[in-house]
């Protein structure tokens, strides 16, 4: 469990989510413009979220077509739709 928590903290920090987002402004000041146009906008968030999803999917094996699996997909779908509407 402690390894999962530490890997999750690393993935969240890589994605730059709250409260581990303090490195992004420092990187924006130091890095060249083309690098910063790509890095925080898509690449770092994508890699951090991908790592987090791979860890969670490997750690929590869900039975296909189970009630929990379907519930998580429904919650995820509503979250995506709400985020798109707020953007």
mmCIF file with all atom_site columns, C-alpha atoms in Angstrom:
data_model
loop_
_atom_site.group_PDB
_atom_site.id
_atom_site.type_symbol
_atom_site.label_atom_id
_atom_site.label_alt_id
_atom_site.label_comp_id
_atom_site.label_asym_id
_atom_site.label_entity_id
_atom_site.label_seq_id
_atom_site.pdbx_PDB_ins_code
_atom_site.Cartn_x
_atom_site.Cartn_y
_atom_site.Cartn_z
_atom_site.occupancy
_atom_site.B_iso_or_equiv
_atom_site.pdbx_formal_charge
_atom_site.auth_seq_id
_atom_site.auth_comp_id
_atom_site.auth_asym_id
_atom_site.auth_atom_id
_atom_site.pdbx_PDB_model_num
ATOM 1  C CA . UNK A 1 1  ? 0.000   0.000  0.000   1.00 0.00 ? 1  UNK A CA 1
ATOM 2  C CA . UNK A 1 2  ? 2.807   2.450  0.798   1.00 0.00 ? 2  UNK A CA 1
ATOM 3  C CA . UNK A 1 3  ? 4.396   1.831  -2.608  1.00 0.00 ? 3  UNK A CA 1
ATOM 4  C CA . UNK A 1 4  ? 1.060   2.548  -4.289  1.00 0.00 ? 4  UNK A CA 1
ATOM 5  C CA . UNK A 1 5  ? 0.675   5.806  -2.356  1.00 0.00 ? 5  UNK A CA 1
ATOM 6  C CA . UNK A 1 6  ? 4.212   6.935  -3.215  1.00 0.00 ? 6  UNK A CA 1
ATOM 7  C CA . UNK A 1 7  ? 3.739   6.081  -6.908  1.00 0.00 ? 7  UNK A CA 1
ATOM 8  C CA . UNK A 1 8  ? 0.420   7.922  -6.885  1.00 0.00 ? 8  UNK A CA 1
ATOM 9  C CA . UNK A 1 9  ? 2.040   11.025 -5.376  1.00 0.00 ? 9  UNK A CA 1
ATOM 10 C CA . UNK A 1 10 ? 4.742   10.866 -8.060  1.00 0.00 ? 10 UNK A CA 1
ATOM 11 C CA . UNK A 1 11 ? 2.178   10.592 -10.850 1.00 0.00 ? 11 UNK A CA 1
ATOM 12 C CA . UNK A 1 12 ? 0.139   13.472 -9.436  1.00 0.00 ? 12 UNK A CA 1
ATOM 13 C CA . UNK A 1 13 ? 3.275   15.615 -9.164  1.00 0.00 ? 13 UNK A CA 1
ATOM 14 C CA . UNK A 1 14 ? 4.200   14.724 -12.755 1.00 0.00 ? 14 UNK A CA 1
ATOM 15 C CA . UNK A 1 15 ? 0.755   15.819 -13.934 1.00 0.00 ? 15 UNK A CA 1
ATOM 16 C CA . UNK A 1 16 ? 1.140   19.089 -12.023 1.00 0.00 ? 16 UNK A CA 1
ATOM 17 C CA . UNK A 1 17 ? -2.100  18.832 -10.081 1.00 0.00 ? 17 UNK A CA 1
ATOM 18 C CA . UNK A 1 18 ? -2.859  20.626 -6.829  1.00 0.00 ? 18 UNK A CA 1
ATOM 19 C CA . UNK A 1 19 ? -0.940  20.730 -4.397  1.00 0.00 ? 19 UNK A CA 1
ATOM 20 C CA . UNK A 1 20 ? 2.075   19.540 -6.420  1.00 0.00 ? 20 UNK A CA 1
ATOM 21 C CA . UNK A 1 21 ? 1.859   22.243 -9.093  1.00 0.00 ? 21 UNK A CA 1
ATOM 22 C CA . UNK A 1 22 ? 4.482   24.663 -7.772  1.00 0.00 ? 22 UNK A CA 1
ATOM 23 C CA . UNK A 1 23 ? 7.197   23.490 -10.171 1.00 0.00 ? 23 UNK A CA 1
ATOM 24 C CA . UNK A 1 24 ? 5.294   24.623 -13.287 1.00 0.00 ? 24 UNK A CA 1
ATOM 25 C CA . UNK A 1 25 ? 5.836   28.428 -12.929 1.00 0.00 ? 25 UNK A CA 1
ATOM 26 C CA . UNK A 1 26 ? 9.524   27.885 -12.167 1.00 0.00 ? 26 UNK A CA 1
ATOM 27 C CA . UNK A 1 27 ? 9.888   25.697 -15.246 1.00 0.00 ? 27 UNK A CA 1
ATOM 28 C CA . UNK A 1 28 ? 8.058   28.281 -17.363 1.00 0.00 ? 28 UNK A CA 1
ATOM 29 C CA . UNK A 1 29 ? 10.603  30.955 -16.447 1.00 0.00 ? 29 UNK A CA 1
ATOM 30 C CA . UNK A 1 30 ? 13.657  28.788 -17.129 1.00 0.00 ? 30 UNK A CA 1
ATOM 31 C CA . UNK A 1 31 ? 12.736  26.777 -20.229 1.00 0.00 ? 31 UNK A CA 1
ATOM 32 C CA . UNK A 1 32 ? 12.687  27.949 -23.861 1.00 0.00 ? 32 UNK A CA 1
ATOM 33 C CA . UNK A 1 33 ? 9.322   28.920 -25.316 1.00 0.00 ? 33 UNK A CA 1
ATOM 34 C CA . UNK A 1 34 ? 8.823   25.908 -27.678 1.00 0.00 ? 34 UNK A CA 1
ATOM 35 C CA . UNK A 1 35 ? 9.514   23.493 -24.839 1.00 0.00 ? 35 UNK A CA 1
ATOM 36 C CA . UNK A 1 36 ? 7.074   25.195 -22.488 1.00 0.00 ? 36 UNK A CA 1
ATOM 37 C CA . UNK A 1 37 ? 4.414   25.324 -25.185 1.00 0.00 ? 37 UNK A CA 1
ATOM 38 C CA . UNK A 1 38 ? 4.388   21.531 -25.327 1.00 0.00 ? 38 UNK A CA 1
ATOM 39 C CA . UNK A 1 39 ? 5.523   20.390 -21.903 1.00 0.00 ? 39 UNK A CA 1
ATOM 40 C CA . UNK A 1 40 ? 2.961   21.583 -19.345 1.00 0.00 ? 40 UNK A CA 1
ATOM 41 C CA . UNK A 1 41 ? 0.106   21.875 -21.791 1.00 0.00 ? 41 UNK A CA 1
ATOM 42 C CA . UNK A 1 42 ? -0.061  18.270 -22.839 1.00 0.00 ? 42 UNK A CA 1
ATOM 43 C CA . UNK A 1 43 ? 2.943   16.026 -22.417 1.00 0.00 ? 43 UNK A CA 1
ATOM 44 C CA . UNK A 1 44 ? 3.479   16.141 -18.650 1.00 0.00 ? 44 UNK A CA 1
ATOM 45 C CA . UNK A 1 45 ? -0.202  15.931 -17.825 1.00 0.00 ? 45 UNK A CA 1
ATOM 46 C CA . UNK A 1 46 ? -0.687  13.066 -20.255 1.00 0.00 ? 46 UNK A CA 1
ATOM 47 C CA . UNK A 1 47 ? 2.250   11.093 -18.887 1.00 0.00 ? 47 UNK A CA 1
ATOM 48 C CA . UNK A 1 48 ? 1.266   11.686 -15.257 1.00 0.00 ? 48 UNK A CA 1
ATOM 49 C CA . UNK A 1 49 ? -2.351  10.716 -15.805 1.00 0.00 ? 49 UNK A CA 1
ATOM 50 C CA . UNK A 1 50 ? -1.314  7.689  -17.892 1.00 0.00 ? 50 UNK A CA 1
ATOM 51 C CA . UNK A 1 51 ? 1.031   6.531  -15.126 1.00 0.00 ? 51 UNK A CA 1
ATOM 52 C CA . UNK A 1 52 ? -1.688  7.019  -12.514 1.00 0.00 ? 52 UNK A CA 1
ATOM 53 C CA . UNK A 1 53 ? -4.242  5.077  -14.547 1.00 0.00 ? 53 UNK A CA 1
ATOM 54 C CA . UNK A 1 54 ? -1.815  2.214  -15.243 1.00 0.00 ? 54 UNK A CA 1
ATOM 55 C CA . UNK A 1 55 ? -0.938  1.953  -11.554 1.00 0.00 ? 55 UNK A CA 1
ATOM 56 C CA . UNK A 1 56 ? -4.589  1.985  -10.497 1.00 0.00 ? 56 UNK A CA 1
ATOM 57 C CA . UNK A 1 57 ? -5.641  -0.533 -13.140 1.00 0.00 ? 57 UNK A CA 1
ATOM 58 C CA . UNK A 1 58 ? -2.845  -2.913 -12.169 1.00 0.00 ? 58 UNK A CA 1
ATOM 59 C CA . UNK A 1 59 ? -3.348  -2.456 -8.429  1.00 0.00 ? 59 UNK A CA 1
ATOM 60 C CA . UNK A 1 60 ? -7.141  -2.697 -8.387  1.00 0.00 ? 60 UNK A CA 1
ATOM 61 C CA . UNK A 1 61 ? -8.166  -5.532 -10.672 1.00 0.00 ? 61 UNK A CA 1
ATOM 62 C CA . UNK A 1 62 ? -11.849 -5.045 -11.469 1.00 0.00 ? 62 UNK A CA 1
ATOM 63 C CA . UNK A 1 63 ? -14.004 -7.875 -12.704 1.00 0.00 ? 63 UNK A CA 1
ATOM 64 C CA . UNK A 1 64 ? -15.344 -7.081 -16.193 1.00 0.00 ? 64 UNK A CA 1
ATOM 65 C CA . UNK A 1 65 ? -19.024 -6.062 -16.249 1.00 0.00 ? 65 UNK A CA 1
ATOM 66 C CA . UNK A 1 66 ? -19.192 -5.841 -12.458 1.00 0.00 ? 66 UNK A CA 1
ATOM 67 C CA . UNK A 1 67 ? -21.388 -3.235 -10.769 1.00 0.00 ? 67 UNK A CA 1
ATOM 68 C CA . UNK A 1 68 ? -18.353 -1.330 -9.461  1.00 0.00 ? 68 UNK A CA 1
ATOM 69 C CA . UNK A 1 69 ? -16.774 -1.233 -12.907 1.00 0.00 ? 69 UNK A CA 1
ATOM 70 C CA . UNK A 1 70 ? -19.951 0.136  -14.493 1.00 0.00 ? 70 UNK A CA 1
ATOM 71 C CA . UNK A 1 71 ? -20.405 2.669  -11.669 1.00 0.00 ? 71 UNK A CA 1
ATOM 72 C CA . UNK A 1 72 ? -16.859 3.959  -12.123 1.00 0.00 ? 72 UNK A CA 1
ATOM 73 C CA . UNK A 1 73 ? -17.401 4.313  -15.885 1.00 0.00 ? 73 UNK A CA 1
ATOM 74 C CA . UNK A 1 74 ? -20.610 6.291  -15.311 1.00 0.00 ? 74 UNK A CA 1
ATOM 75 C CA . UNK A 1 75 ? -18.923 8.594  -12.787 1.00 0.00 ? 75 UNK A CA 1
ATOM 76 C CA . UNK A 1 76 ? -15.988 9.060  -15.171 1.00 0.00 ? 76 UNK A CA 1
ATOM 77 C CA . UNK A 1 77 ? -18.314 9.905  -18.059 1.00 0.00 ? 77 UNK A CA 1
ATOM 78 C CA . UNK A 1 78 ? -20.161 12.535 -16.026 1.00 0.00 ? 78 UNK A CA 1
ATOM 79 C CA . UNK A 1 79 ? -16.860 13.987 -14.840 1.00 0.00 ? 79 UNK A CA 1
ATOM 80 C CA . UNK A 1 80 ? -15.585 14.299 -18.407 1.00 0.00 ? 80 UNK A CA 1
ATOM 81 C CA . UNK A 1 81 ? -18.815 15.943 -19.589 1.00 0.00 ? 81 UNK A CA 1
ATOM 82 C CA . UNK A 1 82 ? -18.793 18.398 -16.660 1.00 0.00 ? 82 UNK A CA 1
ATOM 83 C CA . UNK A 1 83 ? -15.154 19.318 -17.316 1.00 0.00 ? 83 UNK A CA 1
ATOM 84 C CA . UNK A 1 84 ? -15.849 19.920 -21.010 1.00 0.00 ? 84 UNK A CA 1
ATOM 85 C CA . UNK A 1 85 ? -18.836 22.137 -20.218 1.00 0.00 ? 85 UNK A CA 1
ATOM 86 C CA . UNK A 1 86 ? -16.832 24.180 -17.707 1.00 0.00 ? 86 UNK A CA 1
ATOM 87 C CA . UNK A 1 87 ? -13.841 24.677 -20.029 1.00 0.00 ? 87 UNK A CA 1
#
